[in-house]
CSV table of C-alpha atoms in Angstrom, one decimal:
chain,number,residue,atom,x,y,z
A,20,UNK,CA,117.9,131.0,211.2
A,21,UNK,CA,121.6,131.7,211.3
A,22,UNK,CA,125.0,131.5,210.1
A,23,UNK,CA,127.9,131.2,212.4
A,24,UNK,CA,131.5,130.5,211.4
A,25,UNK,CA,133.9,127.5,212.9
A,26,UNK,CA,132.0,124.7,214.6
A,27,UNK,CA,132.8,125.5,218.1
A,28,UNK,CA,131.1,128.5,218.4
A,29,UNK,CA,128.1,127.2,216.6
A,30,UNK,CA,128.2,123.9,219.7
A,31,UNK,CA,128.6,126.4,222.3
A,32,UNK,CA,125.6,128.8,221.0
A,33,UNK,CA,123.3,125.5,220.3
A,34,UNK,CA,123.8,124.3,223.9
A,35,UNK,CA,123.0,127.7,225.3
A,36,UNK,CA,119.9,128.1,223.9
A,37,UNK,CA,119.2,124.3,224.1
A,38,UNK,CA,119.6,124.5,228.2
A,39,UNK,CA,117.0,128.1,228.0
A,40,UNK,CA,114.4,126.0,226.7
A,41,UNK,CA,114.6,126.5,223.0
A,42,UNK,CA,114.4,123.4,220.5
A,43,UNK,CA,117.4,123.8,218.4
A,44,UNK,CA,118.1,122.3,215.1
A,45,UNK,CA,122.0,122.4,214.8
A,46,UNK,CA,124.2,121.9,211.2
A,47,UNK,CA,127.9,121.4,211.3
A,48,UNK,CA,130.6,120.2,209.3
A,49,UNK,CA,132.6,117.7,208.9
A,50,UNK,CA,131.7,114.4,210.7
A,51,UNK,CA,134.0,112.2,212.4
A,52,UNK,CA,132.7,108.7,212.0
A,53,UNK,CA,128.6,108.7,210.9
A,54,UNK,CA,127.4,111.4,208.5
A,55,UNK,CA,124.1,111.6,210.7
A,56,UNK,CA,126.9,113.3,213.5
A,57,UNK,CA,126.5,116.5,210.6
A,58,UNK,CA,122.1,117.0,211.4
A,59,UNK,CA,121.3,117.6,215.6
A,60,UNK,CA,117.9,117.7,216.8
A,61,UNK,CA,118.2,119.3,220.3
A,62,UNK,CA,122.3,118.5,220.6
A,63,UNK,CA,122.0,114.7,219.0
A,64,UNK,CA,122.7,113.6,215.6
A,65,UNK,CA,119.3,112.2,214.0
A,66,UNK,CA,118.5,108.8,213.7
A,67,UNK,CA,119.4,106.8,210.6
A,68,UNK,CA,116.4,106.4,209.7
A,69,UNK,CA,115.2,109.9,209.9
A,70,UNK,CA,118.1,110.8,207.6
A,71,UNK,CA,117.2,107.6,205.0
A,72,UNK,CA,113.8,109.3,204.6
A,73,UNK,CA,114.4,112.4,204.2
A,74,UNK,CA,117.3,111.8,201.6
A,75,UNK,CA,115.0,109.8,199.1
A,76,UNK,CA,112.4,111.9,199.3
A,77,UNK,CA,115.0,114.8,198.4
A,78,UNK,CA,116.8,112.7,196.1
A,79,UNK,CA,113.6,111.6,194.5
A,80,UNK,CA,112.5,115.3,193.9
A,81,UNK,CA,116.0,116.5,192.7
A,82,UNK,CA,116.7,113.8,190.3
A,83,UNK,CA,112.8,113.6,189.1
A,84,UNK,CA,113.2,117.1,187.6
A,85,UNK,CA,116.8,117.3,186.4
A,86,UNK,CA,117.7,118.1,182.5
A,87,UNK,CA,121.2,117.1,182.9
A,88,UNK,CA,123.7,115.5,184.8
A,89,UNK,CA,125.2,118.1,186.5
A,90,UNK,CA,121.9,119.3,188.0
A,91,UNK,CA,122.3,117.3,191.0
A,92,UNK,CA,124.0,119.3,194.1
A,93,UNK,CA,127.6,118.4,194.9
A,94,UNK,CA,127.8,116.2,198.6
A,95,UNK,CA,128.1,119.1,201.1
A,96,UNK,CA,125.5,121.0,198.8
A,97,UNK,CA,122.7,117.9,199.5
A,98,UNK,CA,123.5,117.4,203.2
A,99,UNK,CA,122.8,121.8,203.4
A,100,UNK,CA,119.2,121.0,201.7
A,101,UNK,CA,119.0,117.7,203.8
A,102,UNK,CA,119.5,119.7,207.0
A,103,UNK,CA,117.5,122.1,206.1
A,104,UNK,CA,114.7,119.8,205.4
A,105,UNK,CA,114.9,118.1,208.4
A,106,UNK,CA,114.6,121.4,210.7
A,107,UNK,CA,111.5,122.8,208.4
A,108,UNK,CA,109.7,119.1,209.7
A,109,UNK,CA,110.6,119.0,213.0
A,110,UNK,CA,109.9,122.9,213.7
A,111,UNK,CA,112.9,123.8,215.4
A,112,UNK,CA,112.6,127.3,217.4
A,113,UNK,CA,116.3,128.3,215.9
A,114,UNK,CA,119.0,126.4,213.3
A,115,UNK,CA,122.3,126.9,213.9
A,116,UNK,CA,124.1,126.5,210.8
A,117,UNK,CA,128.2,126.3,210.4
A,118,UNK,CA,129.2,127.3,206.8
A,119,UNK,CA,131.1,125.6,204.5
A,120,UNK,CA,134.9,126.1,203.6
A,121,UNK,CA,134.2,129.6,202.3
A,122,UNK,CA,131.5,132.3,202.9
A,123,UNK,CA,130.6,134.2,200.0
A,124,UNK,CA,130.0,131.5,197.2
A,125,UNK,CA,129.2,128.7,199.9
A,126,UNK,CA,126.0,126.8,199.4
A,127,UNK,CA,124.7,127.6,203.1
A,128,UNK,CA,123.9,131.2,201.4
A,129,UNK,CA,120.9,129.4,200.0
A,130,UNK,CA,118.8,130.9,203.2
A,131,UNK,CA,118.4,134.4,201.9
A,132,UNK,CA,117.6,135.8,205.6
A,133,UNK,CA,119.5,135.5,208.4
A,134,UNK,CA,118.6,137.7,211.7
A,135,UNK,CA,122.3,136.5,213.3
A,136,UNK,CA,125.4,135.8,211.6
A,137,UNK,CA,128.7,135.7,213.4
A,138,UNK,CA,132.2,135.5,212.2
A,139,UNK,CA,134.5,134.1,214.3
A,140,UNK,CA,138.5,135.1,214.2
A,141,UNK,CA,140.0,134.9,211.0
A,142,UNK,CA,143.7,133.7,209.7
A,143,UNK,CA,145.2,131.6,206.7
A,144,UNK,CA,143.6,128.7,206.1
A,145,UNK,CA,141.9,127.1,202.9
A,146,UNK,CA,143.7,130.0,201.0
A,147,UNK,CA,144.1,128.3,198.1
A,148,UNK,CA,140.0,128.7,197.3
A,149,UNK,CA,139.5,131.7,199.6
A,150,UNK,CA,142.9,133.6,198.6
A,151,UNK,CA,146.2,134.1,199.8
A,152,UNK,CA,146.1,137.0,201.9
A,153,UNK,CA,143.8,138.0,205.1
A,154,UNK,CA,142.4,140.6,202.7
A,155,UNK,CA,141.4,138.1,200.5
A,156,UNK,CA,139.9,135.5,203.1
A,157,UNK,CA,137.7,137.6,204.9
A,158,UNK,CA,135.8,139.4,201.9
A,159,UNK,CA,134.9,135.7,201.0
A,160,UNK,CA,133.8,134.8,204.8
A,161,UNK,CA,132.2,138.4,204.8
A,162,UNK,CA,130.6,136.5,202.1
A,163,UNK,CA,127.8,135.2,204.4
A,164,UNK,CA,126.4,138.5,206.2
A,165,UNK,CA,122.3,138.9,204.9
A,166,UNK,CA,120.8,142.5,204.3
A,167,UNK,CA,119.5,143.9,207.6
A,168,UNK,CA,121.3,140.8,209.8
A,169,UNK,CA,123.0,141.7,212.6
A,170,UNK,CA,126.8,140.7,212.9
A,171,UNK,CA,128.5,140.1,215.2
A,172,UNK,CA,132.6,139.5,215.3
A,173,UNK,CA,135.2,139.2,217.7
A,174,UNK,CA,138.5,141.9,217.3
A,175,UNK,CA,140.3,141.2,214.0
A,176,UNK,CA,143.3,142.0,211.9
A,177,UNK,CA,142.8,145.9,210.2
A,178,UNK,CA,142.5,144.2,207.0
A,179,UNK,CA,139.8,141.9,207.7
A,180,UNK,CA,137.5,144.7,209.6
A,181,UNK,CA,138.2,146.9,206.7
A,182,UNK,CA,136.1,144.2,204.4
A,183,UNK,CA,133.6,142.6,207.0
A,184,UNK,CA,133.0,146.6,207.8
A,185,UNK,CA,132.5,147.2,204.2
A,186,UNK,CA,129.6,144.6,203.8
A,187,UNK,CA,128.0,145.4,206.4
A,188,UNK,CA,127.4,149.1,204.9
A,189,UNK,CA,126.7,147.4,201.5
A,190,UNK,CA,124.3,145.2,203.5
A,191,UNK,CA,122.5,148.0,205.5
A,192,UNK,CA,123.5,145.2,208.7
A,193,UNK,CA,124.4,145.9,211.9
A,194,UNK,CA,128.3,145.5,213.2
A,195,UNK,CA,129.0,144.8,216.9
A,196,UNK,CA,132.5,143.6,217.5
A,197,UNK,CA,132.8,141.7,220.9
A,198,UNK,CA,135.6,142.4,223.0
A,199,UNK,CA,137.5,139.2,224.0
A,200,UNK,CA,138.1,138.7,227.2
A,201,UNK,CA,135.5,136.9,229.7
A,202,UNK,CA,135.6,139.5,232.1
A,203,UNK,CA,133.5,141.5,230.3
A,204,UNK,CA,130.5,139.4,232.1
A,205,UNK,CA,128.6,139.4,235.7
A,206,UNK,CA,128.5,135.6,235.7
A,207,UNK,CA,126.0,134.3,238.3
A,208,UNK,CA,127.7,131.5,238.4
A,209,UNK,CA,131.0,130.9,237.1
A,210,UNK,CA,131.8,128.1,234.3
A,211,UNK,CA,134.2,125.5,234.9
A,212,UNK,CA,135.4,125.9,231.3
A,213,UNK,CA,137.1,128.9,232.9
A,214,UNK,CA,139.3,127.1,234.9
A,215,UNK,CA,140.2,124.4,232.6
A,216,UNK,CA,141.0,124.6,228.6
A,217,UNK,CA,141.1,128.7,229.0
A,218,UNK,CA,143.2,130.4,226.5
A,219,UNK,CA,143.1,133.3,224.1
A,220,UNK,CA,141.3,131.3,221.4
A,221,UNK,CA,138.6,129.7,224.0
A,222,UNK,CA,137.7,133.1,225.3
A,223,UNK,CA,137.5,134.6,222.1
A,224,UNK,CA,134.4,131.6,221.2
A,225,UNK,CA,132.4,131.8,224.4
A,226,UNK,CA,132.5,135.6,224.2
A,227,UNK,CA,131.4,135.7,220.7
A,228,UNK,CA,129.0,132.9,221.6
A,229,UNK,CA,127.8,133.9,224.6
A,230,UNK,CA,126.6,137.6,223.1
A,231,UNK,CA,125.2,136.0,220.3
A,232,UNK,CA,123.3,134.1,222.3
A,233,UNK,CA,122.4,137.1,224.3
A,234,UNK,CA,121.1,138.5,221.4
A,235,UNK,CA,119.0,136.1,220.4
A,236,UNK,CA,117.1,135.6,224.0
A,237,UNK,CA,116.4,138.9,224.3
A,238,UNK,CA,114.8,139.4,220.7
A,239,UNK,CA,113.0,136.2,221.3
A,240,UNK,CA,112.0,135.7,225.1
A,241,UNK,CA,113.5,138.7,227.0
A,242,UNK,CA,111.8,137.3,229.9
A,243,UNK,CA,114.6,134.2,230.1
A,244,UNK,CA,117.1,137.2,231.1
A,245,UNK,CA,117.9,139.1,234.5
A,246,UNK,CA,117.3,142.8,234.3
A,247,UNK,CA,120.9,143.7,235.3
A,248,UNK,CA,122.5,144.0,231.4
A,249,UNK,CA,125.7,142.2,231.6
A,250,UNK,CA,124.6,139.5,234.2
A,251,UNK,CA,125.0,136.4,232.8
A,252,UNK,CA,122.1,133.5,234.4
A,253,UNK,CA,122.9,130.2,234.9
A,254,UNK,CA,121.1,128.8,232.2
A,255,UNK,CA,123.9,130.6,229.9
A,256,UNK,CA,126.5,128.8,232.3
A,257,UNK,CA,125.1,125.1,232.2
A,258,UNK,CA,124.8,125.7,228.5
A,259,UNK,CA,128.7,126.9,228.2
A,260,UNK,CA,129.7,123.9,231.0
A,261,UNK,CA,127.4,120.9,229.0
A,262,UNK,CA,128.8,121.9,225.8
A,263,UNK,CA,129.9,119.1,224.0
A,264,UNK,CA,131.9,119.1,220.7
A,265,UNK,CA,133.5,115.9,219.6
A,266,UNK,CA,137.0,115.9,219.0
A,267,UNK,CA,138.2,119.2,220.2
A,268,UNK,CA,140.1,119.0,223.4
A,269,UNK,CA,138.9,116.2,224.2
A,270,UNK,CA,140.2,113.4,226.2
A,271,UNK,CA,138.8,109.4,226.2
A,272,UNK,CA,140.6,106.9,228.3
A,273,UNK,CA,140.8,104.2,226.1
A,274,UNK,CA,143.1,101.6,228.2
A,275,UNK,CA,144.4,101.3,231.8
A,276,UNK,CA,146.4,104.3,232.3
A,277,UNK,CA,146.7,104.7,228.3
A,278,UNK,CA,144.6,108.4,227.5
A,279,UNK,CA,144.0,109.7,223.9
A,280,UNK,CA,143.9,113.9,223.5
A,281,UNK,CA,142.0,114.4,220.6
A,282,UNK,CA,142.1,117.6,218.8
A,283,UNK,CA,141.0,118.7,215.1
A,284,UNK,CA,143.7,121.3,214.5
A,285,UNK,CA,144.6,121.3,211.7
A,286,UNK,CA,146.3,125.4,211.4
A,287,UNK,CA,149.3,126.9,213.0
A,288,UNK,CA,147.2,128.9,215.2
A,289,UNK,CA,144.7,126.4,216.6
A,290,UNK,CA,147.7,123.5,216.5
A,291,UNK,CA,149.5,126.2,219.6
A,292,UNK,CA,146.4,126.0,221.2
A,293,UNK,CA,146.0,122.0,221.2
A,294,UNK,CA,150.0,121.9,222.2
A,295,UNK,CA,149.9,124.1,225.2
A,296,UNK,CA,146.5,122.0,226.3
A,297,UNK,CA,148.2,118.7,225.6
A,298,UNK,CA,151.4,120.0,227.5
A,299,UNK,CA,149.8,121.5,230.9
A,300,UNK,CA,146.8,117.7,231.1
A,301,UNK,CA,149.1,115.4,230.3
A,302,UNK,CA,151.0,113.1,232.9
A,303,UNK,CA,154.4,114.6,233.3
A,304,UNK,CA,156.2,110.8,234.1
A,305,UNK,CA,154.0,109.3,231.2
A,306,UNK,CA,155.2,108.3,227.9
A,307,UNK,CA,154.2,110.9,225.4
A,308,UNK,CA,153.3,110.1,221.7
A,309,UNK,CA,151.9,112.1,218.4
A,310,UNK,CA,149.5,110.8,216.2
A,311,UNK,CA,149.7,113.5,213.1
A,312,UNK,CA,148.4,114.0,209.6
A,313,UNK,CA,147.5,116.5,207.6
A,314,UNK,CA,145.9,116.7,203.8
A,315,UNK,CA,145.0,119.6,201.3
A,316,UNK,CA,147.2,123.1,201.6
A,317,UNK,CA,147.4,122.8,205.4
A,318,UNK,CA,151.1,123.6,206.2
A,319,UNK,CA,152.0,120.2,208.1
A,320,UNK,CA,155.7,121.6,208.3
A,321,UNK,CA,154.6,124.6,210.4
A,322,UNK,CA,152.5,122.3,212.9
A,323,UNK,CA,154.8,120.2,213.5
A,324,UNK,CA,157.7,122.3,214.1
A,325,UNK,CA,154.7,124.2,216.7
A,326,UNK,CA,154.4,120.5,218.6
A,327,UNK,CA,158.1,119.7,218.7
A,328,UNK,CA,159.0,122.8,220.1
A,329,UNK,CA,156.2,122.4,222.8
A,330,UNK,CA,155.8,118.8,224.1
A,331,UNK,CA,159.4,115.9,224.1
A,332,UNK,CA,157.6,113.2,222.4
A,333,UNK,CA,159.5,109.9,222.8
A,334,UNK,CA,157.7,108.5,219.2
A,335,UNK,CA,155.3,110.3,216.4
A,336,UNK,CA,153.2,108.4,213.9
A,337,UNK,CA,152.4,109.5,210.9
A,338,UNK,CA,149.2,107.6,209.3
A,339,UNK,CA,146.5,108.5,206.7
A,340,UNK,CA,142.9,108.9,207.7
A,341,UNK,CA,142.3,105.3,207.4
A,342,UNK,CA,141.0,103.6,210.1
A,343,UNK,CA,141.9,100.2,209.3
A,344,UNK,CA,144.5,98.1,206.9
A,345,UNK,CA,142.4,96.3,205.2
A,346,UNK,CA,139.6,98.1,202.9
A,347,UNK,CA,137.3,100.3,204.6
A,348,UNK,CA,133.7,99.2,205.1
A,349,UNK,CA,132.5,102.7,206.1
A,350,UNK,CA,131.7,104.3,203.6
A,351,UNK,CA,131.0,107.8,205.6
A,352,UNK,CA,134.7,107.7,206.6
A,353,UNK,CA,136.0,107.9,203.2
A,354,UNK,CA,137.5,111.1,201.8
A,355,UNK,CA,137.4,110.9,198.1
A,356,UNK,CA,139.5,114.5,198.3
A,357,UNK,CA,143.0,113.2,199.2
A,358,UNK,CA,143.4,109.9,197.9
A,359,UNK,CA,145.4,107.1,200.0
A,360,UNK,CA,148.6,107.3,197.8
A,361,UNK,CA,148.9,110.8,198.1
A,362,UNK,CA,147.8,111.0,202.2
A,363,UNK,CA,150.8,108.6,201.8
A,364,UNK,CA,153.0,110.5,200.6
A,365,UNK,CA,152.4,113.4,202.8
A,366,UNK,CA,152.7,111.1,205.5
A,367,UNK,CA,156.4,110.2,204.3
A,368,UNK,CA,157.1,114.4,203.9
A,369,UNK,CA,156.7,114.9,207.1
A,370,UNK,CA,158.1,112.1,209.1
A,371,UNK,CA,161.4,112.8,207.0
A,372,UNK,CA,161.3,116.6,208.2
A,373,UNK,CA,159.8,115.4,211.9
A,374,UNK,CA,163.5,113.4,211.8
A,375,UNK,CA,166.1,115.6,209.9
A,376,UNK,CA,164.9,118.6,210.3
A,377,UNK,CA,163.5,119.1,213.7
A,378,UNK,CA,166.2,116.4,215.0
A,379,UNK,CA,163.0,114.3,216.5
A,380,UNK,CA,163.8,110.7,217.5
A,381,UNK,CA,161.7,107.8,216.7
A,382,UNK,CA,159.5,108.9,214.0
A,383,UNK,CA,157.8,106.3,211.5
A,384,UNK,CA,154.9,105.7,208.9
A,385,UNK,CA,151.7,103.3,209.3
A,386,UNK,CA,149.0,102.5,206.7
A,387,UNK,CA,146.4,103.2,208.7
A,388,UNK,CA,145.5,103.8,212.4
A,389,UNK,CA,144.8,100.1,213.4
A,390,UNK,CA,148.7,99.4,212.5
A,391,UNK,CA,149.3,102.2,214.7
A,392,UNK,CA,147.6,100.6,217.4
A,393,UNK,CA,148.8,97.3,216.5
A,394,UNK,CA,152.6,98.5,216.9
A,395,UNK,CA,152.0,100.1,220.7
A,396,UNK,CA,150.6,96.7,221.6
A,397,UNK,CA,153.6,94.6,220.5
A,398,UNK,CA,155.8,96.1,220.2
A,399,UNK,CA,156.5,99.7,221.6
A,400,UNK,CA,154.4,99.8,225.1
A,401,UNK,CA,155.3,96.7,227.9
A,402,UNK,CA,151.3,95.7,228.7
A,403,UNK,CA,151.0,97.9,231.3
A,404,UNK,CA,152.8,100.5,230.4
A,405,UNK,CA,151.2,103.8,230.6
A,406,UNK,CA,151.2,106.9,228.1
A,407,UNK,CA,149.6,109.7,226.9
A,408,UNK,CA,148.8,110.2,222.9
A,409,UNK,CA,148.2,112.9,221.2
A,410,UNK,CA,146.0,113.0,218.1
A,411,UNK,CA,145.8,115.9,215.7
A,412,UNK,CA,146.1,117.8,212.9
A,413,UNK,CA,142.9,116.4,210.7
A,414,UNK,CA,139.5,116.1,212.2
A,415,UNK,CA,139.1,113.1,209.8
A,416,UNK,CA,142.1,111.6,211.4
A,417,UNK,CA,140.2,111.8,214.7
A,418,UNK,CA,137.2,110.3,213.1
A,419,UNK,CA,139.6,106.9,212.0
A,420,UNK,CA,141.1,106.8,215.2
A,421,UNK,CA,137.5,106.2,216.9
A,422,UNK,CA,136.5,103.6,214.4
A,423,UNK,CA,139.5,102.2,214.7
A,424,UNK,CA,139.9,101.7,218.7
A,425,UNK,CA,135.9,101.2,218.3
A,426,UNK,CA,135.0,104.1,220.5
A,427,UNK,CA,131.8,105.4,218.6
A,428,UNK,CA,129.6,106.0,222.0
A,429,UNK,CA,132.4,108.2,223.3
A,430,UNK,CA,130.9,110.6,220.3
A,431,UNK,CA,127.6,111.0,222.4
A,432,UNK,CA,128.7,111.3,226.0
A,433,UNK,CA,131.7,113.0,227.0
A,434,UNK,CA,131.6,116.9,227.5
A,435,UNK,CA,134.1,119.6,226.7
């Protein structure tokens, strides 16, 4: 079993191994419309029934021997045992499992032994439980390297090798920092990824992945690997070119000439990213909108001064994660950690600074997605008129957006 940071790279290193034959068992965090999306057998979420029975029978257990009422584990704490559950009975080869928020004190440290663990780049984000400095962040994501494991990083700030070197001593594990850059490889074939979506961030998670990945084949079945060292089979490639992860740079035609990019960013760093992506695929002589939010301590200010100063969006909506106007009915998509008045609030924040401080035109508030929708259809869009929208800055945000256009099976079959 292992521990990878950031979703991405844990998608990219289950559908390696996935495509060299290996039956993976994959956990991730957060979901964007079904809580299932969270537990993958072999790349798909399990079945609703498979996660009913096993969460009675760990309910059941749990609540059978608890001597008070705070015994139970918190929601991310069960889904961790759930998943866990669920890969011990279906005897998956290898689990791939994405920590939590944080590292160190983070539930996922419940598996004691880990052979791999991977830490993927570090910056300010969540700082408010994990710290206010880069210091501070990666002694708690250094948090999850195991005694004996071997790590493996991309290039980081001084600071945060200083820390993740430091565990690593304490820990007796081995340290290998990847270099970035793709070239690094023989590819016997070359991955399409490379020609589309490549940037610095990109190349830093297929390089981390694909060594980790490496790593594990040749500890496991050396024999799925050419003799030539850095030559990279084309297994490896189909596995990086079928990767699939829901709502990262990814694009779903949802309407004649009318295409939604979806991307989770929600940090400076990774909303540059979805900008410059969203700038260079969409239709130059297209109407270009912005679909934002963004909840907690992530710095909504920053992003969107990022986005203005990158794309000329003729309108931006600002909406909470709510799919529709009237009460939700999915209970998976509710977030109980920022209620609706104060998404709402946020909501008004920054379409006042998208309008008087960045000078934007056209910027207004919506209850929920639907109304979004609702507004582009009569009112802002003639019928046929075609544009390009741009959703970001909160994976759940994504997550309402597909409920709310009803675009659930686009979950299951697009790829990266």
């Amino acid at each position: 079993m292992w521990l990878v940071l950031r979703g991405s790279t844990c998608a990219m290193v289950e559908s390696i191994l996935r495509f060299n034959g290996y039956r993976t068992g994959f956990f991730s965090s957060p979901h964007l419309v079904s809580v299932t999306e969270r537990i993958r057998l072999n790349g798909q979420p399990i079945e609703k029934e498979c996660f009913v029975n096993h969460f009675w029978k760990i309910y059941n257990q749990l609540f059978a021997t608890q001597q008070d009422n705070n015994d139970m584990p918190t929601y991310f704490g069960f889904l961790t045992i759930l998943a866990l559950d669920v890969f011990l009975a279906s005897k998956v080869d290898v689990a791939i499992i994405e920590v939590g928020i944080g590292g160190r004190y983070d539930c996922t440290n419940v598996i004691q032994k880990a052979p791999v663990v991977g830490i993927t780049s570090l910056g300010l984000e969540h700082t408010k439980l994990l710290g206010d400095t880069l210091e501070k962040i990666a002694w708690q994501k250094a948090g999850i390297i195991k005694n004996g494991s071997d790590v493996f990083t991309v290039e980081q700030p001084a600071e945060c090798n200083r820390e993740i070197e430091r565990e690593c001593l304490r820990k007796k594990a081995i340290l290998q920092i990847v270099p970035s850059s793709l070239e690094q490889f023989h590819w016997e074939e070359v991955p399409s990824m490379m020609m589309k979506h490549r940037n610095k961030s990109t190349e830093l998670n297929v390089s981390l992945a694909v060594r980790i990945a490496i790593h594990w084949i040749r500890n496991t079945r050396p024999s799925l690997l050419p003799p030539m060292k850095h030559m990279i089979p084309a297994k490896i490639v189909q596995g990086i070119d079928n990767c699939f992860w829901p709502g990262r740079l990814q694009v779903v035609q949802y309407a004649a000439q009318r295409t939604l990019f979806l991307d989770g960013a929600h940090t400076v760093d990774s909303i540059k990213v979805c900008a410059e992506w969203f700038k260079h695929n969409s239709h130059s002589q297209f109407k270009k909108l912005l679909l934002f939010n963004s909840t907690g301590d992530r710095d909504g200010f920053k992003m969107l001064s990022v986005l203005s100063q990158s794309v000329d969006f003729d309108e931006a909506f600002f909406t909470p994660n709510v799919a529709f106007t009237a009460s939700c009915s999915n209970i998976d998509a509710v977030n109980h950690n920022f209620p609706l008045e104060q998404q709402m609030q946020r909501c008004e924040l920054n379409r006042v600074f998208w309008t008087e401080q960045l000078k934007q035109r056209n910027g207004s508030v919506h209850v929920s997605v639907q109304s979004v929708f609702q507004y582009l259809q009569s009112g802002l869009l003639t019928s046929n008129e075609p544009c390009d929208i741009l959703v970001t800055g909160s994976i759940h945000l994504l997550g309402a957006t597909f409920s709310a256009l009803h675009l659930e099976k686009q979950l299951a079959n697009n790829k990266i």
